[in-house]
Amino acid sequence: MNEKCKLSIIVVSYNTKETTDNCLSSIYNSMWKDPFEVIVIDNDSHDGSVEMIKSKYPYVKLIVNADNRLFAIANNQGANWACGKYLLLLNSDTLVEKDNLQKMLSYFETVPDDVICIGPKVLNMDGTIQSSGYPNPGLRERFCMCFKLHKLLPVSIVELFFHVKGLPHNSNIVREVGWVSGACMMLRAKEYKMIGGLNEKIEFYGEEPEFGYRSKKYHYRTIYYPNAEIIHLGGQSSGKKVDEEIRLRRYALLQRETVGYSKSIWMSRIVLCSAYLKKVILSNRTSLLQAIEWEKKVIDYLQKVQHEETSH
């Protein structure tokens, strides 16, 4: 561990030359007190990203993969090269301004050792809130979210009686959550590696809730810190719309790695109940009908893979 490097910023790049350039530029134009390094892991881009980084940012640690290793493996690669006490997993399609990253780093220095991860307020380009932390996956959490109990009742009452943390009741309050957006996660490097980093079985869109769920099992906490903000453009490297079968497979894998199939089926049933109730109140809104059809497919798919795995 290099004591002169407080923070290692890890950026995964995949055919995002322009957005990666903007992201790196925003990092280096930010206001800093503590020393940091930037590590870029390129997942076999073919748009000139590697050449651009070598030319414009020669001081970046650049790892060039021969294939697309996706989010989890690439970030874990970066963590193995990192020298900082803290890691920042930062999407290539993010923009940071002023001293927001330094605010996160300074705040991390003040929290107890059982805090393994903090996340900022994540904004859309128009300034609206994209993410303010989430509760861990679970039946109680899903029930509270679907039936909006955190809006109908005082959050302290809901948390006390349902034993949940991270309900999105106020985006301006520092609070413990289950997990934060993977667009910007700051972590303790030693502890991150100790519990295995991101789960490399997860293919896409699920790495951060799985990490939050797993880190809690190791008695670590995650904190949402709204006094720092970043902009996340979203979807810049995900490519075309994902096939429904792939979405179902990825979702099933996330559930297997966290709550398990049986509990996840009941979580989907809770969503269905709330959707049917809203359908009665709000009439046949297209979004509700789509949600109902999707949850039915999720339940059928989870029951199928559960049966297949228990049969072998």
Short mmCIF file of N, CA and C in Angstrom, two decimals, residues 143-281:
data_model
loop_
_atom_site.label_atom_id
_atom_site.label_comp_id
_atom_site.label_asym_id
_atom_site.label_seq_id
_atom_site.Cartn_x
_atom_site.Cartn_y
_atom_site.Cartn_z
N PHE A 143 -41.82 -5.36 0.31
CA PHE A 143 -43.18 -4.99 0.73
C PHE A 143 -43.27 -3.49 1.03
N CYS A 144 -42.29 -2.98 1.78
CA CYS A 144 -42.29 -1.56 2.13
C CYS A 144 -42.19 -0.68 0.89
N MET A 145 -41.35 -1.08 -0.05
CA MET A 145 -41.15 -0.29 -1.26
C MET A 145 -42.40 -0.33 -2.14
N CYS A 146 -42.95 -1.52 -2.35
CA CYS A 146 -44.09 -1.66 -3.27
C CYS A 146 -45.34 -0.95 -2.77
N PHE A 147 -45.56 -1.01 -1.45
CA PHE A 147 -46.76 -0.40 -0.88
C PHE A 147 -46.49 0.98 -0.29
N LYS A 148 -45.29 1.54 -0.60
CA LYS A 148 -44.94 2.93 -0.25
C LYS A 148 -45.12 3.22 1.24
N LEU A 149 -44.80 2.26 2.10
CA LEU A 149 -44.98 2.47 3.53
C LEU A 149 -44.11 3.60 4.05
N HIS A 150 -42.93 3.79 3.42
CA HIS A 150 -42.02 4.85 3.86
C HIS A 150 -42.56 6.24 3.52
N LYS A 151 -43.61 6.30 2.68
CA LYS A 151 -44.26 7.58 2.38
C LYS A 151 -45.56 7.76 3.15
N LEU A 152 -46.18 6.64 3.49
CA LEU A 152 -47.45 6.69 4.22
C LEU A 152 -47.25 6.85 5.72
N LEU A 153 -46.13 6.32 6.24
CA LEU A 153 -45.85 6.32 7.67
C LEU A 153 -44.49 6.96 7.93
N PRO A 154 -44.26 7.42 9.17
CA PRO A 154 -42.92 7.91 9.51
C PRO A 154 -41.88 6.82 9.27
N VAL A 155 -40.79 7.18 8.61
CA VAL A 155 -39.77 6.20 8.26
C VAL A 155 -39.21 5.50 9.49
N SER A 156 -39.07 6.24 10.60
CA SER A 156 -38.54 5.64 11.83
C SER A 156 -39.43 4.50 12.30
N ILE A 157 -40.75 4.66 12.13
CA ILE A 157 -41.69 3.61 12.53
C ILE A 157 -41.55 2.40 11.60
N VAL A 158 -41.47 2.66 10.30
CA VAL A 158 -41.33 1.58 9.32
C VAL A 158 -40.05 0.80 9.57
N GLU A 159 -38.94 1.51 9.79
CA GLU A 159 -37.65 0.84 10.02
C GLU A 159 -37.66 0.05 11.32
N LEU A 160 -38.33 0.59 12.34
CA LEU A 160 -38.39 -0.08 13.63
C LEU A 160 -39.17 -1.39 13.56
N PHE A 161 -40.34 -1.35 12.92
CA PHE A 161 -41.22 -2.52 12.92
C PHE A 161 -40.89 -3.52 11.81
N PHE A 162 -40.29 -3.03 10.71
CA PHE A 162 -39.97 -3.93 9.61
C PHE A 162 -38.48 -4.27 9.55
N HIS A 163 -37.68 -3.60 10.39
CA HIS A 163 -36.24 -3.88 10.46
C HIS A 163 -35.57 -3.76 9.09
N VAL A 164 -35.82 -2.64 8.42
CA VAL A 164 -35.20 -2.39 7.12
C VAL A 164 -34.36 -1.12 7.19
N LYS A 165 -33.35 -1.06 6.35
CA LYS A 165 -32.49 0.12 6.24
C LYS A 165 -32.42 0.53 4.77
N GLY A 166 -32.36 1.84 4.55
CA GLY A 166 -32.11 2.33 3.20
C GLY A 166 -33.32 2.71 2.40
N LEU A 167 -34.50 2.82 3.03
CA LEU A 167 -35.68 3.25 2.28
C LEU A 167 -35.46 4.68 1.76
N PRO A 168 -35.78 4.93 0.48
CA PRO A 168 -35.45 6.22 -0.13
C PRO A 168 -36.43 7.32 0.23
N HIS A 169 -36.48 7.68 1.51
CA HIS A 169 -37.47 8.65 1.96
C HIS A 169 -37.00 10.10 1.81
N ASN A 170 -35.69 10.32 1.89
CA ASN A 170 -35.17 11.69 1.78
C ASN A 170 -33.80 11.63 1.13
N SER A 171 -33.69 12.20 -0.05
CA SER A 171 -32.45 12.12 -0.81
C SER A 171 -31.37 13.05 -0.28
N ASN A 172 -31.69 13.86 0.73
CA ASN A 172 -30.71 14.82 1.25
C ASN A 172 -30.18 14.45 2.63
N ILE A 173 -30.48 13.25 3.10
CA ILE A 173 -30.06 12.82 4.43
C ILE A 173 -29.01 11.72 4.32
N VAL A 174 -27.90 11.88 5.04
CA VAL A 174 -26.90 10.81 5.14
C VAL A 174 -27.54 9.65 5.89
N ARG A 175 -27.48 8.46 5.32
CA ARG A 175 -28.13 7.34 5.99
C ARG A 175 -27.51 6.01 5.55
N GLU A 176 -27.72 5.00 6.37
CA GLU A 176 -27.28 3.65 6.02
C GLU A 176 -28.26 3.06 5.01
N VAL A 177 -27.71 2.41 3.98
CA VAL A 177 -28.53 1.78 2.95
C VAL A 177 -28.03 0.36 2.70
N GLY A 178 -28.76 -0.38 1.89
CA GLY A 178 -28.33 -1.72 1.54
C GLY A 178 -27.22 -1.71 0.50
N TRP A 179 -27.40 -0.81 -0.50
CA TRP A 179 -26.40 -0.70 -1.56
C TRP A 179 -26.57 0.63 -2.28
N VAL A 180 -25.52 1.01 -3.02
CA VAL A 180 -25.55 2.26 -3.76
C VAL A 180 -25.26 1.97 -5.23
N SER A 181 -25.53 2.94 -6.07
CA SER A 181 -25.33 2.78 -7.51
C SER A 181 -23.89 2.44 -7.85
N GLY A 182 -23.71 1.45 -8.73
CA GLY A 182 -22.38 1.06 -9.17
C GLY A 182 -21.72 2.09 -10.05
N ALA A 183 -22.46 3.15 -10.42
CA ALA A 183 -21.86 4.23 -11.21
C ALA A 183 -20.76 4.93 -10.44
N CYS A 184 -20.88 4.92 -9.09
CA CYS A 184 -19.88 5.59 -8.25
C CYS A 184 -19.92 4.98 -6.85
N MET A 185 -19.00 4.07 -6.59
CA MET A 185 -18.90 3.42 -5.28
C MET A 185 -17.49 3.63 -4.74
N MET A 186 -17.39 4.23 -3.55
CA MET A 186 -16.09 4.37 -2.89
C MET A 186 -15.99 3.31 -1.80
N LEU A 187 -14.85 2.61 -1.75
CA LEU A 187 -14.72 1.43 -0.90
C LEU A 187 -13.38 1.40 -0.19
N ARG A 188 -13.35 0.72 0.94
CA ARG A 188 -12.07 0.45 1.60
C ARG A 188 -11.38 -0.66 0.80
N ALA A 189 -10.18 -0.38 0.33
CA ALA A 189 -9.50 -1.31 -0.58
C ALA A 189 -9.22 -2.66 0.08
N LYS A 190 -8.71 -2.64 1.29
CA LYS A 190 -8.32 -3.88 1.97
C LYS A 190 -9.54 -4.76 2.19
N GLU A 191 -10.61 -4.17 2.68
CA GLU A 191 -11.82 -4.93 2.99
C GLU A 191 -12.51 -5.40 1.71
N TYR A 192 -12.48 -4.56 0.69
CA TYR A 192 -13.06 -4.94 -0.61
C TYR A 192 -12.42 -6.23 -1.12
N LYS A 193 -11.11 -6.28 -1.06
CA LYS A 193 -10.40 -7.47 -1.53
C LYS A 193 -10.64 -8.66 -0.59
N MET A 194 -10.71 -8.37 0.71
CA MET A 194 -10.86 -9.43 1.70
C MET A 194 -12.16 -10.23 1.51
N ILE A 195 -13.25 -9.53 1.13
CA ILE A 195 -14.52 -10.25 0.97
C ILE A 195 -14.76 -10.67 -0.48
N GLY A 196 -13.74 -10.49 -1.33
CA GLY A 196 -13.81 -11.05 -2.67
C GLY A 196 -14.13 -10.09 -3.78
N GLY A 197 -14.20 -8.78 -3.48
CA GLY A 197 -14.50 -7.82 -4.54
C GLY A 197 -15.89 -8.01 -5.11
N LEU A 198 -16.09 -7.56 -6.33
CA LEU A 198 -17.38 -7.77 -6.99
C LEU A 198 -17.51 -9.24 -7.40
N ASN A 199 -18.72 -9.73 -7.39
CA ASN A 199 -19.00 -11.12 -7.73
C ASN A 199 -18.87 -11.31 -9.24
N GLU A 200 -17.86 -12.06 -9.66
CA GLU A 200 -17.58 -12.21 -11.08
C GLU A 200 -18.54 -13.15 -11.80
N LYS A 201 -19.46 -13.78 -11.06
CA LYS A 201 -20.50 -14.59 -11.70
C LYS A 201 -21.60 -13.70 -12.28
N ILE A 202 -21.74 -12.49 -11.71
CA ILE A 202 -22.78 -11.58 -12.16
C ILE A 202 -22.33 -10.92 -13.45
N GLU A 203 -23.17 -10.99 -14.47
CA GLU A 203 -22.79 -10.50 -15.79
C GLU A 203 -22.99 -9.00 -15.96
N PHE A 204 -24.07 -8.47 -15.48
CA PHE A 204 -24.41 -7.08 -15.72
C PHE A 204 -25.58 -6.69 -14.83
N TYR A 205 -25.59 -5.45 -14.35
CA TYR A 205 -26.72 -4.90 -13.61
C TYR A 205 -27.14 -5.80 -12.44
N GLY A 206 -26.35 -5.85 -11.45
CA GLY A 206 -26.64 -6.66 -10.28
C GLY A 206 -25.41 -6.78 -9.39
N GLU A 207 -24.27 -6.30 -9.88
CA GLU A 207 -23.03 -6.44 -9.12
C GLU A 207 -23.10 -5.66 -7.80
N GLU A 208 -23.67 -4.46 -7.84
CA GLU A 208 -23.67 -3.64 -6.63
C GLU A 208 -24.67 -4.11 -5.57
N PRO A 209 -25.92 -4.51 -5.91
CA PRO A 209 -26.77 -5.05 -4.85
C PRO A 209 -26.23 -6.34 -4.26
N GLU A 210 -25.59 -7.17 -5.09
CA GLU A 210 -25.00 -8.40 -4.57
C GLU A 210 -23.85 -8.07 -3.61
N PHE A 211 -23.05 -7.07 -3.96
CA PHE A 211 -21.94 -6.69 -3.08
C PHE A 211 -22.47 -6.13 -1.77
N GLY A 212 -23.50 -5.29 -1.83
CA GLY A 212 -24.08 -4.76 -0.61
C GLY A 212 -24.66 -5.85 0.27
N TYR A 213 -25.34 -6.80 -0.35
CA TYR A 213 -25.94 -7.92 0.38
C TYR A 213 -24.86 -8.77 1.04
N ARG A 214 -23.80 -9.06 0.29
CA ARG A 214 -22.72 -9.91 0.81
C ARG A 214 -21.91 -9.19 1.88
N SER A 215 -21.62 -7.90 1.68
CA SER A 215 -20.83 -7.18 2.66
C SER A 215 -21.57 -7.07 3.99
N LYS A 216 -22.90 -7.00 3.93
CA LYS A 216 -23.68 -6.96 5.17
C LYS A 216 -23.53 -8.28 5.94
N LYS A 217 -23.42 -9.39 5.22
CA LYS A 217 -23.22 -10.69 5.88
C LYS A 217 -21.88 -10.74 6.60
N TYR A 218 -20.93 -9.92 6.15
CA TYR A 218 -19.64 -9.80 6.82
C TYR A 218 -19.67 -8.70 7.87
N HIS A 219 -20.86 -8.17 8.17
CA HIS A 219 -21.07 -7.15 9.20
C HIS A 219 -20.48 -5.80 8.82
N TYR A 220 -20.45 -5.51 7.51
CA TYR A 220 -20.05 -4.19 7.05
C TYR A 220 -21.30 -3.39 6.66
N ARG A 221 -21.14 -2.07 6.67
CA ARG A 221 -22.26 -1.19 6.34
C ARG A 221 -21.95 -0.35 5.10
N THR A 222 -23.03 0.09 4.44
CA THR A 222 -22.95 0.97 3.28
C THR A 222 -23.69 2.26 3.61
N ILE A 223 -23.09 3.40 3.26
CA ILE A 223 -23.65 4.70 3.59
C ILE A 223 -23.92 5.51 2.32
N TYR A 224 -25.10 6.11 2.26
CA TYR A 224 -25.42 7.06 1.19
C TYR A 224 -25.04 8.45 1.69
N TYR A 225 -24.21 9.14 0.89
CA TYR A 225 -23.68 10.44 1.28
C TYR A 225 -24.09 11.50 0.26
N PRO A 226 -25.20 12.21 0.50
CA PRO A 226 -25.75 13.14 -0.49
C PRO A 226 -25.01 14.47 -0.60
N ASN A 227 -24.06 14.72 0.29
CA ASN A 227 -23.33 15.98 0.23
C ASN A 227 -22.32 16.00 -0.92
N ALA A 228 -22.15 14.87 -1.57
CA ALA A 228 -21.35 14.78 -2.79
C ALA A 228 -22.27 14.33 -3.92
N GLU A 229 -22.06 14.88 -5.12
CA GLU A 229 -22.91 14.57 -6.26
C GLU A 229 -22.08 14.25 -7.49
N ILE A 230 -22.58 13.35 -8.31
CA ILE A 230 -21.99 13.10 -9.63
C ILE A 230 -23.11 13.02 -10.65
N ILE A 231 -22.76 13.21 -11.90
CA ILE A 231 -23.72 13.06 -13.00
C ILE A 231 -23.44 11.74 -13.70
N HIS A 232 -24.50 10.96 -13.92
CA HIS A 232 -24.37 9.68 -14.61
C HIS A 232 -25.24 9.72 -15.85
N LEU A 233 -24.60 9.62 -17.01
CA LEU A 233 -25.34 9.67 -18.27
C LEU A 233 -26.16 8.41 -18.47
N GLY A 234 -25.58 7.25 -18.18
CA GLY A 234 -26.31 5.99 -18.20
C GLY A 234 -26.37 5.32 -19.55
N GLY A 235 -26.03 4.00 -19.55
CA GLY A 235 -26.24 3.17 -20.73
C GLY A 235 -25.31 3.41 -21.89
N GLN A 236 -24.16 4.09 -21.67
CA GLN A 236 -23.30 4.43 -22.79
C GLN A 236 -22.54 3.24 -23.37
N SER A 237 -22.31 2.20 -22.54
CA SER A 237 -21.54 1.06 -23.04
C SER A 237 -22.32 -0.25 -23.04
N SER A 238 -23.61 -0.18 -22.71
CA SER A 238 -24.40 -1.40 -22.59
C SER A 238 -24.89 -1.92 -23.94
N GLY A 239 -24.81 -1.06 -24.98
CA GLY A 239 -25.16 -1.53 -26.32
C GLY A 239 -26.66 -1.60 -26.55
N LYS A 240 -27.07 -2.50 -27.44
CA LYS A 240 -28.47 -2.59 -27.82
C LYS A 240 -29.32 -3.17 -26.69
N LYS A 241 -30.62 -3.05 -26.87
CA LYS A 241 -31.56 -3.54 -25.87
C LYS A 241 -31.35 -5.02 -25.62
N VAL A 242 -31.32 -5.39 -24.33
CA VAL A 242 -31.01 -6.76 -23.97
C VAL A 242 -32.21 -7.66 -24.20
N ASP A 243 -31.98 -8.82 -24.77
CA ASP A 243 -33.01 -9.82 -25.01
C ASP A 243 -33.67 -10.23 -23.70
N GLU A 244 -34.99 -10.48 -23.75
CA GLU A 244 -35.75 -10.82 -22.55
C GLU A 244 -35.20 -12.06 -21.84
N GLU A 245 -34.81 -13.06 -22.60
CA GLU A 245 -34.27 -14.29 -22.01
C GLU A 245 -32.98 -13.99 -21.24
N ILE A 246 -32.16 -13.11 -21.79
CA ILE A 246 -30.92 -12.75 -21.10
C ILE A 246 -31.23 -11.97 -19.83
N ARG A 247 -32.20 -11.07 -19.88
CA ARG A 247 -32.61 -10.32 -18.68
C ARG A 247 -33.07 -11.26 -17.59
N LEU A 248 -33.88 -12.25 -17.95
CA LEU A 248 -34.39 -13.20 -16.98
C LEU A 248 -33.26 -14.03 -16.38
N ARG A 249 -32.33 -14.45 -17.24
CA ARG A 249 -31.20 -15.26 -16.76
C ARG A 249 -30.32 -14.46 -15.80
N ARG A 250 -30.07 -13.21 -16.14
CA ARG A 250 -29.24 -12.37 -15.27
C ARG A 250 -29.93 -12.12 -13.94
N TYR A 251 -31.24 -11.89 -13.99
CA TYR A 251 -32.00 -11.65 -12.76
C TYR A 251 -31.99 -12.89 -11.88
N ALA A 252 -32.19 -14.04 -12.49
CA ALA A 252 -32.19 -15.30 -11.73
C ALA A 252 -30.84 -15.54 -11.07
N LEU A 253 -29.77 -15.22 -11.78
CA LEU A 253 -28.42 -15.40 -11.22
C LEU A 253 -28.23 -14.49 -10.02
N LEU A 254 -28.68 -13.24 -10.11
CA LEU A 254 -28.57 -12.33 -8.97
C LEU A 254 -29.34 -12.86 -7.78
N GLN A 255 -30.54 -13.38 -7.99
CA GLN A 255 -31.34 -13.91 -6.89
C GLN A 255 -30.69 -15.14 -6.27
N ARG A 256 -30.11 -15.98 -7.11
CA ARG A 256 -29.42 -17.16 -6.59
C ARG A 256 -28.25 -16.77 -5.69
N GLU A 257 -27.56 -15.69 -6.07
CA GLU A 257 -26.39 -15.24 -5.32
C GLU A 257 -26.75 -14.42 -4.09
N THR A 258 -28.03 -14.06 -3.93
CA THR A 258 -28.44 -13.27 -2.77
C THR A 258 -29.51 -14.01 -1.96
N VAL A 259 -30.77 -13.72 -2.21
CA VAL A 259 -31.83 -14.22 -1.33
C VAL A 259 -32.26 -15.65 -1.65
N GLY A 260 -31.94 -16.15 -2.84
CA GLY A 260 -32.38 -17.48 -3.23
C GLY A 260 -33.67 -17.42 -4.03
N TYR A 261 -33.95 -18.50 -4.77
CA TYR A 261 -35.10 -18.51 -5.67
C TYR A 261 -36.44 -18.43 -4.94
N SER A 262 -36.59 -19.19 -3.88
CA SER A 262 -37.89 -19.25 -3.19
C SER A 262 -38.30 -17.87 -2.67
N LYS A 263 -37.39 -17.21 -1.98
CA LYS A 263 -37.70 -15.89 -1.44
C LYS A 263 -37.93 -14.89 -2.57
N SER A 264 -37.15 -15.03 -3.65
CA SER A 264 -37.31 -14.11 -4.77
C SER A 264 -38.67 -14.27 -5.43
N ILE A 265 -39.18 -15.50 -5.50
CA ILE A 265 -40.52 -15.73 -6.07
C ILE A 265 -41.57 -15.00 -5.24
N TRP A 266 -41.42 -15.05 -3.93
CA TRP A 266 -42.36 -14.35 -3.05
C TRP A 266 -42.21 -12.83 -3.20
N MET A 267 -40.99 -12.36 -3.44
CA MET A 267 -40.78 -10.93 -3.69
C MET A 267 -41.54 -10.49 -4.95
N SER A 268 -41.50 -11.32 -5.99
CA SER A 268 -42.23 -11.01 -7.22
C SER A 268 -43.74 -11.06 -6.99
N ARG A 269 -44.18 -11.96 -6.14
CA ARG A 269 -45.61 -12.02 -5.83
C ARG A 269 -46.07 -10.75 -5.11
N ILE A 270 -45.21 -10.19 -4.26
CA ILE A 270 -45.53 -8.92 -3.59
C ILE A 270 -45.67 -7.81 -4.63
N VAL A 271 -44.74 -7.79 -5.59
CA VAL A 271 -44.81 -6.79 -6.66
C VAL A 271 -46.11 -6.96 -7.44
N LEU A 272 -46.47 -8.19 -7.74
CA LEU A 272 -47.72 -8.45 -8.48
C LEU A 272 -48.93 -7.94 -7.71
N CYS A 273 -48.98 -8.22 -6.42
CA CYS A 273 -50.12 -7.76 -5.61
C CYS A 273 -50.24 -6.24 -5.63
N SER A 274 -49.11 -5.56 -5.48
CA SER A 274 -49.14 -4.10 -5.47
C SER A 274 -49.54 -3.57 -6.85
N ALA A 275 -49.07 -4.24 -7.91
CA ALA A 275 -49.41 -3.80 -9.27
C ALA A 275 -50.90 -3.98 -9.55
N TYR A 276 -51.46 -5.10 -9.12
CA TYR A 276 -52.90 -5.32 -9.31
C TYR A 276 -53.71 -4.28 -8.54
N LEU A 277 -53.27 -3.95 -7.32
CA LEU A 277 -53.96 -2.95 -6.52
C LEU A 277 -53.91 -1.58 -7.21
N LYS A 278 -52.74 -1.22 -7.70
CA LYS A 278 -52.60 0.06 -8.41
C LYS A 278 -53.43 0.07 -9.69
N LYS A 279 -53.55 -1.09 -10.32
CA LYS A 279 -54.34 -1.21 -11.55
C LYS A 279 -55.81 -0.88 -11.27
N VAL A 280 -56.31 -1.32 -10.13
CA VAL A 280 -57.69 -1.03 -9.75
C VAL A 280 -57.87 0.47 -9.51
N ILE A 281 -56.87 1.06 -8.85
CA ILE A 281 -56.97 2.48 -8.48
C ILE A 281 -56.69 3.40 -9.66
#
